[in-house]
Amino acid sequence: MTSNREIHLARRPEGWPTEDTFRLVETDVPTPGPGQIVVRNQFMSVDPYMRGRMNDVKSYVPPFALDAPLDGAAIGEVVASESADVAVGDTVLHGLGWREYALLDGSAARTVDPALAPASAYLSVLGMPGLTAYAGLLEVAAMKPGETVFVSAAAGSVGSLVGQIAKLKGAGRVIGSAGSAVKVERLRALGFDAAFDYHDGVRESLRAAAPEGIDVYFDNVGGDHLEAAISAMNLHGRVAICGMIAQYNDTEPPAAPRNLSLVIGKRLTLRGYLVNDHNHLRNAFVSDVAGWLREGTLSYDETVVDGIENAPAAFLGLLRGENLGKMLVRL
C-alpha cells in the first residue's frame, strides 16, 4: 500500500463539533527512519477528552493543531521497522490514531500479545478505560467493602467497568445512571443493584435508588449528576471526578452544582484525577482484570464503527451517548 488516509482538524468548534470540524486527507504511507516503525492501525479510540483538545486553550495536554492529524490511542501491526526493539509483525499499542498508517519511534510503542485478548480489548477493558475505572474507584475514591457506589454514564467504557469492579471488590450496593432504557437494562445485566435513566430526573431517581445515601460517586458527567450526588452523599463521602461530558460542549457557565456548601458539613472529598498519574497500579490492574475475564465475572461492551472516513461520526456519536461500552473505529 502506498496511500494513507488521516483525519485532520479543519476548524475549532464553538459548542458542538460537526462533520465539517474534520477533514479526510490522503497522504503517502510513511517510511521509517532510524529507530522508527510504521504501524498499520487496526483499531483507534475516540474518547470524550478529545473534545477539550479541539479548543485552543491551555490544559493538561496540548490542543490539537489545525490542519494536522488528530491523535489518540490506537493498536495495530508493525509493517516496517528500523527499531532494534520492535519487529515487523508485532502488535503494538501507541498514541497515533486517527490515521491508517502511523510513523513513530519504536520506544513510543508498547508490544502486546494478541493471543491473550482481542486487539480491541487493549483499547478498552485492558487499556486506558479499564485502568481509569480501576484507579478511580480503588485509589482515588478509596472504596471500602460494604459501601454504596453511584456511577454516572455507567453504560460507557469506564462506567460499566467501575460498577462491576465495585461489586467484585465488595461494594454493598452499586447504582448506575444511563441515557436510555436499553442501557439501563444492560446495567442490570452487568450486576448493578439499581439503574435509572437520567432523563427521568437524576436527583429523584438517585434518592429512590439509594434511600440511605451513597458513600462513593464516580463522576463521568458533572452538572446535575454531581449536584445530585453531593446531596445524596453520606458523611465523609468521596467523589472521583473522571470527566464532565455534560459540559464539554457548553458555551455558557454550567448551572450546577449549586450545593457545594454541603461539602463542608458532610466533610466530603472531591478529587479530580488523570489516569497517567496511576500507572504504578498497572500490574495489579492487569492481574485482577485478566483473572476476572478468565473467570467470566467481568464483561465489557464495544461499539465498533468501520472505516477511517467514519471516525468523525463515531466521535460525534460518542458525545451524543450512542455507544454501549467503548466506542472504537476499525480501520
Short mmCIF file of C-alpha atoms in Angstrom, two decimals:
data_model
loop_
_atom_site.label_atom_id
_atom_site.label_comp_id
_atom_site.label_asym_id
_atom_site.label_seq_id
_atom_site.Cartn_x
_atom_site.Cartn_y
_atom_site.Cartn_z
CA MET A 1 0.00 0.00 0.00
CA THR A 2 1.25 3.49 -0.83
CA SER A 3 -1.81 5.51 0.19
CA ASN A 4 -2.57 6.58 3.74
CA ARG A 5 -5.70 8.38 4.98
CA GLU A 6 -5.81 10.66 8.01
CA ILE A 7 -8.41 12.77 9.80
CA HIS A 8 -7.31 16.38 10.30
CA LEU A 9 -8.83 19.09 12.47
CA ALA A 10 -10.26 21.53 9.91
CA ARG A 11 -11.57 24.16 12.36
CA ARG A 12 -12.07 24.69 16.08
CA PRO A 13 -15.70 24.11 17.07
CA GLU A 14 -17.79 26.52 19.10
CA GLY A 15 -20.16 24.37 21.10
CA TRP A 16 -20.90 21.02 19.49
CA PRO A 17 -18.47 19.80 16.81
CA THR A 18 -19.95 18.91 13.42
CA GLU A 19 -18.79 16.86 10.46
CA ASP A 20 -17.08 19.90 8.94
CA THR A 21 -14.92 20.20 12.05
CA PHE A 22 -12.91 17.39 10.44
CA ARG A 23 -11.25 16.77 7.09
CA LEU A 24 -10.26 13.45 5.47
CA VAL A 25 -6.81 13.82 3.93
CA GLU A 26 -4.91 11.36 1.71
CA THR A 27 -1.13 11.14 2.11
CA ASP A 28 1.67 8.71 1.31
CA VAL A 29 2.44 5.81 3.60
CA PRO A 30 5.46 6.99 5.63
CA THR A 31 8.92 5.42 5.54
CA PRO A 32 10.66 4.77 8.86
CA GLY A 33 13.96 6.40 9.75
CA PRO A 34 16.49 5.11 12.29
CA GLY A 35 14.73 3.81 15.40
CA GLN A 36 11.28 4.29 13.88
CA ILE A 37 8.44 1.94 12.96
CA VAL A 38 5.38 2.13 10.71
CA VAL A 39 2.17 0.67 12.12
CA ARG A 40 -0.88 -0.33 10.10
CA ASN A 41 -3.57 0.65 12.58
CA GLN A 42 -6.32 -1.91 13.17
CA PHE A 43 -8.40 -0.06 15.78
CA MET A 44 -8.39 3.50 17.08
CA SER A 45 -10.12 5.01 20.08
CA VAL A 46 -12.38 8.04 20.28
CA ASP A 47 -12.69 9.50 23.77
CA PRO A 48 -14.54 12.37 25.45
CA TYR A 49 -11.31 14.16 26.46
CA MET A 50 -10.60 14.77 22.78
CA ARG A 51 -13.32 17.40 22.71
CA GLY A 52 -11.29 19.60 25.06
CA ARG A 53 -8.22 19.28 22.85
CA MET A 54 -10.15 20.82 19.97
CA ASN A 55 -10.14 24.14 21.84
CA ASP A 56 -7.05 26.33 21.69
CA VAL A 57 -6.68 26.58 25.46
CA LYS A 58 -4.02 25.54 27.94
CA SER A 59 -4.76 22.19 29.53
CA TYR A 60 -3.04 19.05 30.80
CA VAL A 61 -2.41 18.01 27.17
CA PRO A 62 -1.67 20.33 24.23
CA PRO A 63 -4.57 21.24 21.92
CA PHE A 64 -4.88 19.55 18.56
CA ALA A 65 -3.21 21.53 15.78
CA LEU A 66 -5.31 22.85 12.92
CA ASP A 67 -4.76 21.22 9.51
CA ALA A 68 -2.88 18.32 11.08
CA PRO A 69 -3.91 14.81 12.08
CA LEU A 70 -5.61 14.33 15.41
CA ASP A 71 -4.13 11.70 17.70
CA GLY A 72 -5.20 9.22 20.34
CA ALA A 73 -4.83 5.61 21.38
CA ALA A 74 -4.55 3.03 18.61
CA ILE A 75 -3.40 -0.55 18.10
CA GLY A 76 -2.05 -2.18 15.00
CA GLU A 77 0.54 -4.34 13.26
CA VAL A 78 4.09 -3.18 12.57
CA VAL A 79 4.63 -3.28 8.79
CA ALA A 80 8.08 -1.65 8.65
CA SER A 81 10.73 -1.28 11.31
CA GLU A 82 14.12 0.36 11.76
CA SER A 83 13.96 -0.27 15.52
CA ALA A 84 16.06 -2.91 17.25
CA ASP A 85 13.31 -3.44 19.83
CA VAL A 86 10.20 -3.78 17.63
CA ALA A 87 9.88 -6.30 14.82
CA VAL A 88 7.73 -6.39 11.71
CA GLY A 89 4.61 -8.37 12.58
CA ASP A 90 4.48 -7.22 16.21
CA THR A 91 1.17 -5.90 17.52
CA VAL A 92 1.71 -2.60 19.29
CA LEU A 93 -0.27 -0.07 21.28
CA HIS A 94 0.57 3.59 20.70
CA GLY A 95 -0.78 7.14 20.63
CA LEU A 96 -1.14 7.99 16.92
CA GLY A 97 -4.68 7.14 16.00
CA TRP A 98 -6.91 8.99 13.51
CA ARG A 99 -4.80 7.63 10.62
CA GLU A 100 -4.44 4.33 8.80
CA TYR A 101 -0.63 4.22 8.99
CA ALA A 102 1.35 5.71 11.88
CA LEU A 103 5.05 6.62 11.92
CA LEU A 104 6.60 6.73 15.40
CA ASP A 105 9.70 5.89 17.40
CA GLY A 106 9.84 2.28 18.45
CA SER A 107 10.27 3.45 22.05
CA ALA A 108 6.82 5.08 21.89
CA ALA A 109 5.06 1.76 21.19
CA ARG A 110 4.14 -1.00 23.65
CA THR A 111 4.12 -4.54 22.29
CA VAL A 112 1.09 -6.61 23.30
CA ASP A 113 0.11 -10.23 22.78
CA PRO A 114 -2.99 -10.55 20.55
CA ALA A 115 -3.23 -14.23 21.55
CA LEU A 116 -4.12 -13.26 25.12
CA ALA A 117 -7.05 -10.99 24.17
CA PRO A 118 -8.58 -9.45 21.05
CA ALA A 119 -6.64 -6.43 19.82
CA SER A 120 -9.55 -4.11 20.58
CA ALA A 121 -9.53 -5.15 24.26
CA TYR A 122 -6.21 -3.33 24.72
CA LEU A 123 -8.09 -0.10 23.97
CA SER A 124 -10.96 -0.93 26.34
CA VAL A 125 -11.06 -3.32 29.27
CA LEU A 126 -7.28 -3.97 29.30
CA GLY A 127 -6.38 -0.44 28.28
CA MET A 128 -6.85 3.16 29.39
CA PRO A 129 -10.59 2.87 30.20
CA GLY A 130 -10.00 -0.18 32.38
CA LEU A 131 -7.15 1.39 34.33
CA THR A 132 -9.14 4.62 34.64
CA ALA A 133 -12.01 2.71 36.25
CA TYR A 134 -9.74 0.65 38.50
CA ALA A 135 -7.62 3.56 39.75
CA GLY A 136 -10.51 5.98 40.17
CA LEU A 137 -12.61 3.62 42.22
CA LEU A 138 -9.97 1.92 44.33
CA GLU A 139 -7.28 4.57 44.81
CA VAL A 140 -8.87 7.98 44.18
CA ALA A 141 -12.24 7.24 45.81
CA ALA A 142 -10.75 4.54 48.08
CA MET A 143 -13.93 2.46 48.06
CA LYS A 144 -14.33 0.15 51.05
CA PRO A 145 -16.30 -3.12 51.17
CA GLY A 146 -19.93 -2.62 52.07
CA GLU A 147 -20.16 0.95 50.74
CA THR A 148 -22.77 2.29 48.33
CA VAL A 149 -21.37 3.45 44.99
CA PHE A 150 -23.05 5.64 42.36
CA VAL A 151 -21.67 5.75 38.81
CA SER A 152 -22.76 8.19 36.09
CA ALA A 153 -22.52 7.39 32.38
CA ALA A 154 -22.49 3.86 33.72
CA ALA A 155 -23.03 2.14 30.37
CA GLY A 156 -19.90 3.72 28.90
CA SER A 157 -16.45 2.19 28.61
CA VAL A 158 -15.28 3.40 32.03
CA GLY A 159 -18.52 3.49 33.99
CA SER A 160 -19.58 -0.06 33.11
CA LEU A 161 -16.26 -1.35 34.46
CA VAL A 162 -16.42 0.80 37.59
CA GLY A 163 -19.74 -0.74 38.59
CA GLN A 164 -18.55 -4.29 38.03
CA ILE A 165 -15.23 -3.76 39.80
CA ALA A 166 -17.08 -2.24 42.74
CA LYS A 167 -19.18 -5.39 43.08
CA LEU A 168 -16.14 -7.63 42.69
CA LYS A 169 -14.33 -5.66 45.41
CA GLY A 170 -17.23 -5.98 47.86
CA ALA A 171 -19.40 -2.89 47.46
CA GLY A 172 -22.66 -3.20 49.33
CA ARG A 173 -24.76 -1.53 46.64
CA VAL A 174 -23.94 -0.18 43.17
CA ILE A 175 -26.18 2.27 41.29
CA GLY A 176 -25.76 3.48 37.74
CA SER A 177 -27.29 6.17 35.56
CA ALA A 178 -27.53 5.92 31.77
CA GLY A 179 -29.33 7.60 28.89
CA SER A 180 -31.81 5.02 27.64
CA ALA A 181 -33.96 2.08 28.72
CA VAL A 182 -31.73 -0.30 26.75
CA LYS A 183 -28.65 0.91 28.62
CA VAL A 184 -30.44 0.66 31.96
CA GLU A 185 -31.29 -2.96 31.23
CA ARG A 186 -27.68 -3.63 30.29
CA LEU A 187 -26.50 -2.24 33.63
CA ARG A 188 -28.82 -4.59 35.48
CA ALA A 189 -27.48 -7.49 33.42
CA LEU A 190 -23.94 -6.46 34.40
CA GLY A 191 -24.86 -6.79 38.10
CA PHE A 192 -25.71 -3.23 39.09
CA ASP A 193 -28.13 -3.34 42.05
CA ALA A 194 -30.10 -0.41 40.65
CA ALA A 195 -30.05 1.66 37.47
CA PHE A 196 -32.06 4.55 36.10
CA ASP A 197 -32.48 6.68 33.00
CA TYR A 198 -31.27 10.17 33.90
CA HIS A 199 -33.96 11.67 31.68
CA ASP A 200 -36.41 10.65 34.43
CA GLY A 201 -34.72 13.06 36.87
CA VAL A 202 -31.35 12.46 38.46
CA ARG A 203 -31.99 13.73 41.98
CA GLU A 204 -35.31 11.91 42.40
CA SER A 205 -34.08 8.69 40.81
CA LEU A 206 -30.92 8.61 42.92
CA ARG A 207 -32.88 9.24 46.10
CA ALA A 208 -35.16 6.31 45.28
CA ALA A 209 -32.23 4.02 44.40
CA ALA A 210 -30.16 4.96 47.47
CA PRO A 211 -32.55 5.91 50.31
CA GLU A 212 -29.72 5.53 52.83
CA GLY A 213 -27.34 7.70 50.81
CA ILE A 214 -24.13 7.00 48.90
CA ASP A 215 -20.52 6.78 50.03
CA VAL A 216 -18.72 6.97 46.67
CA TYR A 217 -19.63 8.79 43.48
CA PHE A 218 -17.69 8.09 40.28
CA ASP A 219 -18.33 11.14 38.12
CA ASN A 220 -18.19 10.98 34.33
CA VAL A 221 -20.82 13.65 33.73
CA GLY A 222 -20.67 16.66 36.10
CA GLY A 223 -23.55 19.12 36.18
CA ASP A 224 -26.82 17.86 37.60
CA HIS A 225 -25.33 14.43 38.35
CA LEU A 226 -22.64 15.93 40.57
CA GLU A 227 -25.20 18.14 42.28
CA ALA A 228 -27.48 15.16 42.97
CA ALA A 229 -24.58 13.07 44.24
CA ILE A 230 -23.47 15.78 46.68
CA SER A 231 -27.00 15.93 48.07
CA ALA A 232 -27.09 12.13 48.46
CA MET A 233 -23.62 11.79 49.99
CA ASN A 234 -23.14 10.36 53.44
CA LEU A 235 -20.62 11.85 55.88
CA HIS A 236 -17.03 11.54 54.64
CA GLY A 237 -18.18 10.54 51.16
CA ARG A 238 -15.71 10.64 48.28
CA VAL A 239 -16.09 11.72 44.66
CA ALA A 240 -13.67 10.59 41.96
CA ILE A 241 -14.05 13.12 39.14
CA CYS A 242 -13.04 11.39 35.92
CA GLY A 243 -14.92 13.55 33.40
CA MET A 244 -17.71 16.07 32.91
CA ILE A 245 -19.07 15.20 29.49
CA ALA A 246 -22.32 17.11 30.11
CA GLN A 247 -20.34 20.36 29.98
CA TYR A 248 -17.78 19.79 27.23
CA ASN A 249 -19.84 21.47 24.52
CA ASP A 250 -21.37 24.21 26.68
CA THR A 251 -20.74 27.80 25.66
CA GLU A 252 -22.13 29.20 28.91
CA PRO A 253 -21.00 28.54 32.51
CA PRO A 254 -22.69 25.43 33.98
CA ALA A 255 -25.69 25.95 36.24
CA ALA A 256 -24.79 23.10 38.60
CA PRO A 257 -23.66 22.08 41.15
CA ARG A 258 -25.35 24.72 43.26
CA ASN A 259 -24.95 22.92 46.58
CA LEU A 260 -21.19 22.91 47.10
CA SER A 261 -21.63 24.27 50.62
CA LEU A 262 -22.73 20.75 51.62
CA VAL A 263 -19.12 19.64 51.08
CA ILE A 264 -18.25 21.38 54.34
CA GLY A 265 -20.80 19.90 56.71
CA LYS A 266 -20.60 16.43 55.18
CA ARG A 267 -16.78 16.56 55.13
CA LEU A 268 -16.72 15.34 51.56
CA THR A 269 -13.68 14.77 49.36
CA LEU A 270 -13.97 15.74 45.67
CA ARG A 271 -10.87 14.75 43.72
CA GLY A 272 -10.14 15.05 40.04
CA TYR A 273 -7.57 12.75 38.51
CA LEU A 274 -5.79 11.66 35.34
CA VAL A 275 -5.13 8.02 34.62
CA ASN A 276 -1.45 8.60 33.84
CA ASP A 277 -0.88 9.52 37.48
CA HIS A 278 -1.73 5.94 38.45
CA ASN A 279 0.49 3.83 36.22
CA HIS A 280 2.00 2.27 39.35
CA LEU A 281 -1.26 0.29 39.59
CA ARG A 282 -0.92 -1.25 36.12
CA ASN A 283 0.46 -4.63 37.23
CA ALA A 284 -2.25 -5.08 39.87
CA PHE A 285 -4.88 -3.89 37.39
CA VAL A 286 -3.81 -6.32 34.66
CA SER A 287 -3.59 -9.18 37.15
CA ASP A 288 -7.05 -8.53 38.57
CA VAL A 289 -8.79 -7.84 35.26
CA ALA A 290 -7.18 -10.77 33.44
CA GLY A 291 -8.30 -13.05 36.25
CA TRP A 292 -11.87 -11.73 36.19
CA LEU A 293 -12.03 -12.13 32.42
CA ARG A 294 -10.81 -15.74 32.67
CA GLU A 295 -13.38 -16.45 35.36
CA GLY A 296 -16.16 -14.81 33.37
CA THR A 297 -17.00 -12.44 36.24
CA LEU A 298 -16.23 -9.26 34.28
CA SER A 299 -17.88 -8.29 30.99
CA TYR A 300 -17.18 -5.45 28.60
CA ASP A 301 -19.01 -3.92 25.64
CA GLU A 302 -17.66 -2.34 22.48
CA THR A 303 -19.38 -0.26 19.83
CA VAL A 304 -17.36 -0.54 16.61
CA VAL A 305 -17.62 1.79 13.61
CA ASP A 306 -15.85 0.72 10.41
CA GLY A 307 -13.59 2.94 8.32
CA ILE A 308 -11.32 5.92 8.95
CA GLU A 309 -13.77 8.07 6.99
CA ASN A 310 -16.38 7.38 9.69
CA ALA A 311 -14.16 8.28 12.64
CA PRO A 312 -15.71 11.79 12.98
CA ALA A 313 -19.20 10.27 13.06
CA ALA A 314 -18.05 7.82 15.73
CA PHE A 315 -16.69 10.67 17.83
CA LEU A 316 -19.87 12.72 17.47
CA GLY A 317 -21.91 9.64 18.33
CA LEU A 318 -19.84 9.19 21.48
CA LEU A 319 -20.63 12.75 22.59
CA ARG A 320 -24.33 12.05 21.99
CA GLY A 321 -24.17 8.84 24.02
CA GLU A 322 -24.84 6.47 21.12
CA ASN A 323 -22.25 3.94 22.31
CA LEU A 324 -22.61 0.96 24.60
CA GLY A 325 -19.25 0.44 26.27
CA LYS A 326 -16.12 1.55 24.42
CA MET A 327 -16.51 3.43 21.13
CA LEU A 328 -13.89 2.20 18.63
CA VAL A 329 -13.14 2.67 14.95
CA ARG A 330 -11.94 -0.36 12.97
CA LEU A 331 -9.52 0.70 10.22
#
